[in-house]
Amino acid sequence: RPDPGAARNAPGQNKRWRNPNVRRQPPNDPDPPSRPGTAQNPAFVRKPQTTGPYSNLRNLDQLKAERKKVETKRGSVIIKEPDQRTIVKRNNKAFIVHNESNRLRRTRNVKSVRTEKQGRNNVTIIERPNNVQIYNITDNSGQLVKRYRRDRDGRETVLIDNESRRKKSRWGRNLAIGLGVGAGIVAGAAILNSVVDVPPPRVSIPREKYVVDYEDADDEDVYEAFSAPPVDVIERRYTLDEVRATHHLRERMRRVDLSDITFDTGSWEVAEGQYAKLERAARGLQRVIERNPNEIFMVEGYTDAVGSEEDNLSLSDRRAETVAVILSEEFGVPAENLTTQGYGEEYLKVPTDGPERLNRRVAIRRITPLI
């Protein structure tokens, strides 16, 4: 099979690369995608849903109007958003969590998607056309417990095992019971308690290799960053929660800053004209996943320092999810190989309190060696 990674740089190559395994227009689909690239067929955009977890939230003002906020006597703040996101603020720290199954439903290359109850957990089962099944297990707050693949021959391969985090969430469970707000804050509290004490990584490679500026990178630059080993020693395997919560741990892996994917202030939407810019990232991800189908990548969202902390956390989380959904729906990157997380204004690329396009960004890094 030809390597699609070199397609962009091949002499005379002007056509968009397409994953031949992606079924572009399934039968009986009420909202079939258009093939991008012409004025008659603009880039594919899924219409916003008006019910369920994908309510038609279109802007920050509408989102803020639908939030529910609880303040505790001990100073903790819990903000529940309408599409199964929860922001937990405690001891000058804040974190946002989301339902890990919702994004996996938004993919075209499937035969069926169903959800079953398994004890206290929910199991979302995604069946591919080749009879491969993806099992995404979440707790009753929507947070990931485990994700695994079952091949046609019945063999199971664990992609993400986050189960041990549940043993660390006693503080969150007790607080949830005391407040009567349910399980929505448990995951946020557990992640806030999951920070690992690791030193900053010792980086011995050039800065442009460690943090790849996507706008100036070619296919090989992107592929190298997505496939490279850690830049410093990894002492053990960590849970996904520990990786989400610990900056110095994530920084042991190279990342690609999608510097030419821009967001308007207060928006998490990617303009249709920017979809094609994600093609190189999709090619790099596909090359690594074809080599090892068990690879996991984190799509991280960030904002500038304008606005409140909770607004920026929510915006960043939605920006990361938007890019991940486009990579899966438009370019066929398997949704199960991605996870997303928003970090708000915490890690500014350009240190300024004012509006800055480069800070309203999304980054992607491989986290397989960490978990």
Coordinates of C-alpha atoms in Angstrom, one line a residue:
R1 CA 0.0 0.0 0.0
P2 CA 1.5 3.4 -0.9
D3 CA 2.5 5.6 2.0
P4 CA 0.1 8.6 2.0
G5 CA 2.5 10.7 4.0
A6 CA 4.5 11.8 1.0
A7 CA 1.5 12.7 -1.1
R8 CA 1.5 16.4 -0.2
N9 CA 5.1 17.0 -1.2
A10 CA 5.2 14.8 -4.3
P11 CA 6.0 16.8 -7.5
G12 CA 2.8 17.8 -9.3
Q13 CA 0.6 16.5 -6.5
N14 CA -2.4 18.8 -6.2
K15 CA -5.2 16.4 -5.2
R16 CA -6.3 16.0 -1.6
W17 CA -5.3 12.8 0.1
R18 CA -8.2 10.6 1.1
N19 CA -8.2 7.5 3.3
P20 CA -9.6 4.8 1.0
N21 CA -11.1 3.0 4.0
V22 CA -13.5 5.9 4.9
R23 CA -17.0 5.4 3.7
R24 CA -17.8 8.9 2.5
Q25 CA -21.6 8.6 2.1
P26 CA -23.3 5.8 4.0
P27 CA -26.8 4.7 2.8
N28 CA -29.8 6.2 4.4
D29 CA -27.8 9.0 6.0
P30 CA -30.1 12.0 6.3
D31 CA -27.2 14.4 6.4
P32 CA -24.6 13.1 3.8
P33 CA -21.3 14.9 3.6
S34 CA -20.2 16.8 0.5
R35 CA -16.8 16.3 -1.0
P36 CA -14.8 19.4 -0.3
G37 CA -12.8 21.3 -2.8
T38 CA -15.2 23.0 -5.1
A39 CA -17.7 25.8 -4.9
Q40 CA -20.5 23.5 -5.7
N41 CA -19.5 21.1 -2.9
P42 CA -18.2 23.2 0.0
A43 CA -16.2 21.6 2.9
F44 CA -18.4 19.2 4.9
V45 CA -20.1 20.6 8.0
R46 CA -22.4 18.5 10.1
K47 CA -25.6 20.4 10.9
P48 CA -25.9 21.3 14.6
Q49 CA -28.2 18.9 16.5
T50 CA -31.0 20.4 18.6
T51 CA -31.4 17.7 21.1
G52 CA -29.3 15.4 23.2
P53 CA -25.6 16.0 24.2
Y54 CA -25.1 18.0 21.0
S55 CA -27.6 20.7 21.6
N56 CA -27.3 23.6 19.2
L57 CA -25.0 25.8 21.3
R58 CA -23.7 28.4 18.9
N59 CA -22.0 31.0 21.1
L60 CA -20.5 31.7 24.5
D61 CA -23.4 33.9 25.6
Q62 CA -25.9 31.1 25.1
L63 CA -23.6 28.7 26.9
K64 CA -23.3 31.0 29.9
A65 CA -27.0 31.5 30.1
E66 CA -27.5 27.7 30.5
R67 CA -24.9 27.1 33.1
K68 CA -25.7 26.0 36.7
K69 CA -23.3 27.1 39.4
V70 CA -23.0 25.8 42.9
E71 CA -20.7 27.3 45.5
T72 CA -19.8 25.4 48.6
K73 CA -19.1 26.6 52.2
R74 CA -15.5 25.5 51.8
G75 CA -15.0 27.7 48.8
S76 CA -15.3 25.1 46.0
V77 CA -17.2 26.0 42.9
I78 CA -18.9 23.5 40.6
I79 CA -20.2 24.7 37.2
K80 CA -22.4 22.3 35.2
E81 CA -22.8 23.1 31.5
P82 CA -25.7 21.9 29.3
D83 CA -23.8 19.4 27.2
Q84 CA -22.4 17.2 30.0
R85 CA -19.4 19.3 30.8
T86 CA -18.4 20.2 34.4
I87 CA -15.9 22.7 35.7
V88 CA -14.5 22.1 39.2
K89 CA -12.7 24.9 40.9
R90 CA -10.9 24.3 44.2
N91 CA -7.9 25.8 46.0
N92 CA -7.1 28.1 43.1
K93 CA -7.1 25.3 40.7
A94 CA -9.7 24.5 38.0
F95 CA -10.4 21.7 35.6
I96 CA -13.0 20.8 33.0
V97 CA -14.3 17.3 32.3
H98 CA -16.6 16.1 29.5
N99 CA -18.4 12.9 28.5
E100 CA -15.9 10.8 26.6
S101 CA -18.5 8.9 24.7
N102 CA -20.2 11.8 23.0
R103 CA -17.3 12.5 20.5
L104 CA -17.0 8.8 19.6
R105 CA -20.6 8.8 18.3
R106 CA -19.7 11.5 15.8
T107 CA -18.0 9.4 13.2
R108 CA -19.1 8.2 9.8
N109 CA -17.1 5.0 9.3
V110 CA -19.5 2.9 11.5
K111 CA -22.2 0.3 11.1
S112 CA -23.9 0.9 14.4
V113 CA -23.5 2.7 17.8
R114 CA -25.3 1.5 20.9
T115 CA -25.0 2.1 24.6
E116 CA -25.5 -0.5 27.3
K117 CA -25.6 -0.3 31.1
Q118 CA -23.0 -2.4 32.9
G119 CA -23.4 -2.1 36.6
R120 CA -22.7 1.6 37.4
N121 CA -20.9 2.1 34.1
N122 CA -22.2 2.9 30.6
V123 CA -20.7 1.0 27.7
T124 CA -20.8 2.6 24.2
I125 CA -20.2 0.0 21.5
I126 CA -19.1 1.2 18.1
E127 CA -19.1 -1.4 15.3
R128 CA -17.0 -0.7 12.2
P129 CA -17.8 -2.0 8.7
N130 CA -15.1 -4.7 9.1
N131 CA -16.8 -6.0 12.2
V132 CA -14.2 -4.6 14.6
Q133 CA -15.9 -3.2 17.7
I134 CA -14.8 -0.4 19.9
Y135 CA -15.9 -0.5 23.6
N136 CA -15.8 2.9 25.4
I137 CA -16.7 2.4 29.1
T138 CA -17.6 5.5 31.1
D139 CA -18.8 6.0 34.7
N140 CA -22.1 7.7 35.5
S141 CA -20.5 11.1 35.3
G142 CA -19.4 10.4 31.7
Q143 CA -15.7 10.0 32.5
L144 CA -13.6 7.4 30.8
V145 CA -12.9 4.2 32.7
K146 CA -11.6 2.0 29.9
R147 CA -11.5 1.9 26.1
Y148 CA -10.7 -1.3 24.2
R149 CA -10.9 -2.9 20.7
R150 CA -12.4 -6.3 19.9
D151 CA -11.2 -7.6 16.6
R152 CA -13.2 -9.9 14.3
D153 CA -11.6 -13.0 15.9
G154 CA -12.7 -11.8 19.3
R155 CA -9.2 -10.7 20.5
E156 CA -9.4 -7.7 22.7
T157 CA -6.7 -4.9 22.9
V158 CA -6.9 -2.3 25.7
L159 CA -6.3 1.2 24.3
I160 CA -6.8 3.3 27.5
D161 CA -7.1 1.9 31.0
N162 CA -8.1 4.7 33.4
E163 CA -9.8 2.5 36.0
S164 CA -7.3 3.1 38.8
R165 CA -8.3 6.7 38.9
R166 CA -11.6 5.7 40.5
K167 CA -9.7 4.5 43.6
K168 CA -8.4 8.1 44.0
S169 CA -11.7 9.9 43.8
R170 CA -12.9 9.5 47.4
W171 CA -12.7 13.2 48.0
G172 CA -14.9 13.9 45.0
R173 CA -17.5 11.3 46.0
N174 CA -17.8 12.6 49.5
L175 CA -18.1 16.2 48.2
A176 CA -20.7 15.2 45.6
I177 CA -22.8 13.4 48.3
G178 CA -22.5 16.4 50.7
L179 CA -23.6 18.9 48.0
G180 CA -26.2 16.7 46.5
V181 CA -25.0 17.6 43.0
G182 CA -24.4 14.0 41.8
A183 CA -21.5 12.4 40.1
G184 CA -20.6 15.3 37.8
I185 CA -17.9 16.7 40.0
V186 CA -16.3 13.4 40.9
A187 CA -14.1 13.2 37.8
G188 CA -13.0 16.8 38.1
A189 CA -12.1 16.3 41.7
A190 CA -10.3 13.1 40.9
I191 CA -8.2 14.8 38.2
L192 CA -7.3 17.7 40.5
N193 CA -6.0 15.0 42.9
S194 CA -4.1 13.2 40.1
V195 CA -1.2 15.6 39.6
V196 CA 2.0 13.6 39.6
D197 CA 5.2 15.0 41.2
V198 CA 7.6 14.8 38.3
P199 CA 10.3 17.3 37.4
P200 CA 10.3 19.3 34.1
P201 CA 11.7 17.2 31.2
R202 CA 15.3 17.7 30.1
V203 CA 15.0 18.6 26.4
S204 CA 18.1 18.0 24.3
I205 CA 16.6 18.3 20.9
P206 CA 16.1 21.6 18.9
R207 CA 13.1 23.7 20.0
E208 CA 11.6 23.5 16.5
K209 CA 11.6 19.7 16.7
Y210 CA 10.2 19.7 20.2
V211 CA 7.3 22.0 19.5
V212 CA 6.5 21.9 15.8
D213 CA 5.0 25.0 14.3
Y214 CA 2.4 23.4 12.0
E215 CA 2.2 26.4 9.7
D216 CA 5.8 26.0 8.7
A217 CA 6.0 22.2 8.9
D218 CA 6.0 19.7 6.1
D219 CA 4.6 16.1 6.2
E220 CA 7.8 14.6 7.5
D221 CA 8.1 17.2 10.3
V222 CA 4.6 16.4 11.5
Y223 CA 5.1 12.6 11.2
E224 CA 8.3 12.8 13.1
A225 CA 6.7 14.7 16.0
F226 CA 3.8 12.3 16.1
S227 CA 6.0 9.1 16.1
A228 CA 9.0 10.3 18.2
P229 CA 9.9 8.7 21.5
P230 CA 9.7 10.7 24.8
V231 CA 12.3 13.4 25.2
D232 CA 13.1 12.3 28.7
V233 CA 12.8 9.2 30.8
I234 CA 9.3 7.8 31.7
E235 CA 9.5 6.1 35.1
R236 CA 6.2 4.2 34.8
R237 CA 2.9 4.0 33.0
Y238 CA 0.3 6.6 34.1
T239 CA -3.4 6.8 34.1
L240 CA -5.1 9.1 31.6
D241 CA -6.2 11.3 34.5
E242 CA -2.5 11.7 35.6
V243 CA -1.5 12.7 32.1
R244 CA -4.4 15.2 31.8
A245 CA -3.5 16.8 35.1
T246 CA 0.3 16.9 35.0
H247 CA 1.9 19.4 32.6
H248 CA 5.5 18.2 33.1
L249 CA 4.4 14.7 32.3
R250 CA 2.8 15.7 29.0
E251 CA 5.8 17.8 28.2
R252 CA 7.9 14.6 27.9
M253 CA 6.3 14.1 24.5
R254 CA 6.7 16.4 21.5
R255 CA 3.7 18.3 20.3
V256 CA 2.5 19.9 17.1
D257 CA 0.9 23.4 17.5
L258 CA -1.8 23.8 14.9
S259 CA -0.8 27.4 14.5
D260 CA -2.7 28.1 11.3
I261 CA -6.0 26.9 12.7
T262 CA -7.5 30.0 14.2
F263 CA -10.6 30.7 16.4
D264 CA -12.5 33.9 16.8
T265 CA -12.7 35.3 20.3
G266 CA -15.4 33.5 22.2
S267 CA -15.8 30.8 19.5
W268 CA -15.0 27.2 19.3
E269 CA -16.0 26.8 15.6
V270 CA -13.5 26.1 12.8
A271 CA -14.4 27.9 9.7
E272 CA -15.1 25.7 6.7
G273 CA -12.2 27.2 4.7
Q274 CA -9.8 25.9 7.4
Y275 CA -10.7 22.3 7.2
A276 CA -8.2 21.5 4.4
K277 CA -5.4 22.8 6.7
L278 CA -5.9 19.8 8.9
E279 CA -5.0 17.4 6.1
R280 CA -1.3 17.2 6.9
A281 CA -2.1 16.5 10.6
A282 CA -4.5 13.7 9.5
R283 CA -1.9 12.2 7.2
G284 CA 0.6 12.1 10.0
L285 CA -1.8 10.6 12.5
Q286 CA -2.9 8.0 10.0
R287 CA 0.7 7.0 9.2
V288 CA 1.4 6.4 12.9
I289 CA -1.9 4.5 13.5
E290 CA -1.4 2.3 10.5
R291 CA 2.0 1.3 11.9
N292 CA 0.4 0.7 15.4
P293 CA -3.4 0.7 15.7
N294 CA -3.1 1.1 19.5
E295 CA -1.6 4.6 19.4
I296 CA -3.3 7.3 21.5
F297 CA -3.1 11.1 20.8
M298 CA -4.3 13.9 22.9
V299 CA -5.8 16.9 21.2
E300 CA -5.4 19.9 23.6
G301 CA -7.3 23.2 23.4
Y302 CA -6.1 26.6 24.7
T303 CA -7.3 30.2 24.8
D304 CA -5.9 33.7 25.3
A305 CA -6.1 35.4 28.6
V306 CA -9.2 37.5 27.7
G307 CA -12.3 36.5 29.7
S308 CA -13.1 34.5 32.8
E309 CA -11.3 31.3 33.8
E310 CA -14.5 29.2 33.4
D311 CA -15.3 30.7 30.0
N312 CA -11.7 29.9 28.8
L313 CA -11.8 26.4 30.1
S314 CA -15.0 25.7 28.3
L315 CA -13.9 27.3 25.1
S316 CA -10.6 25.4 25.0
D317 CA -12.3 22.1 25.7
R318 CA -14.7 22.7 22.9
R319 CA -12.0 23.8 20.5
A320 CA -10.1 20.6 21.1
E321 CA -13.2 18.5 20.5
T322 CA -14.1 20.4 17.4
V323 CA -10.7 19.7 15.8
A324 CA -10.8 16.0 16.9
V325 CA -14.3 15.6 15.3
I326 CA -13.2 17.1 12.0
L327 CA -10.1 14.8 11.9
S328 CA -12.4 11.8 12.3
E329 CA -15.4 12.9 10.3
E330 CA -13.7 14.5 7.4
F331 CA -10.3 12.7 7.2
G332 CA -11.1 9.3 8.7
V333 CA -8.8 9.4 11.7
P334 CA -10.2 6.7 14.1
A335 CA -12.0 8.5 16.9
E336 CA -10.9 5.9 19.4
N337 CA -7.2 6.8 18.9
L338 CA -7.9 10.4 20.1
T339 CA -8.7 12.0 23.4
T340 CA -9.3 15.7 24.1
Q341 CA -8.7 18.1 26.9
G342 CA -9.1 21.9 27.3
Y343 CA -6.6 23.9 29.4
G344 CA -8.0 27.4 29.1
E345 CA -5.5 30.2 29.5
E346 CA -3.1 28.3 31.7
Y347 CA -0.3 27.8 29.2
L348 CA -0.1 30.9 27.1
K349 CA 2.2 30.6 24.0
V350 CA 2.5 34.4 23.8
P351 CA 2.7 35.9 27.4
T352 CA 0.1 38.7 27.2
D353 CA -3.1 39.6 28.9
G354 CA -4.7 40.9 25.7
P355 CA -6.3 39.2 22.8
E356 CA -3.8 37.0 20.9
R357 CA -4.6 34.7 18.0
L358 CA -1.6 32.4 18.6
N359 CA -2.9 31.7 22.1
R360 CA -6.3 30.6 20.7
R361 CA -4.9 27.4 19.5
V362 CA -5.1 23.6 19.4
A363 CA -2.1 21.2 19.8
I364 CA -1.7 17.5 19.3
R365 CA 0.7 15.1 20.9
R366 CA 1.2 11.4 21.1
I367 CA 0.7 10.1 24.7
T368 CA 1.0 6.3 24.1
P369 CA 4.3 5.9 26.0
L370 CA 2.8 7.7 29.0
I371 CA -0.2 5.5 29.5

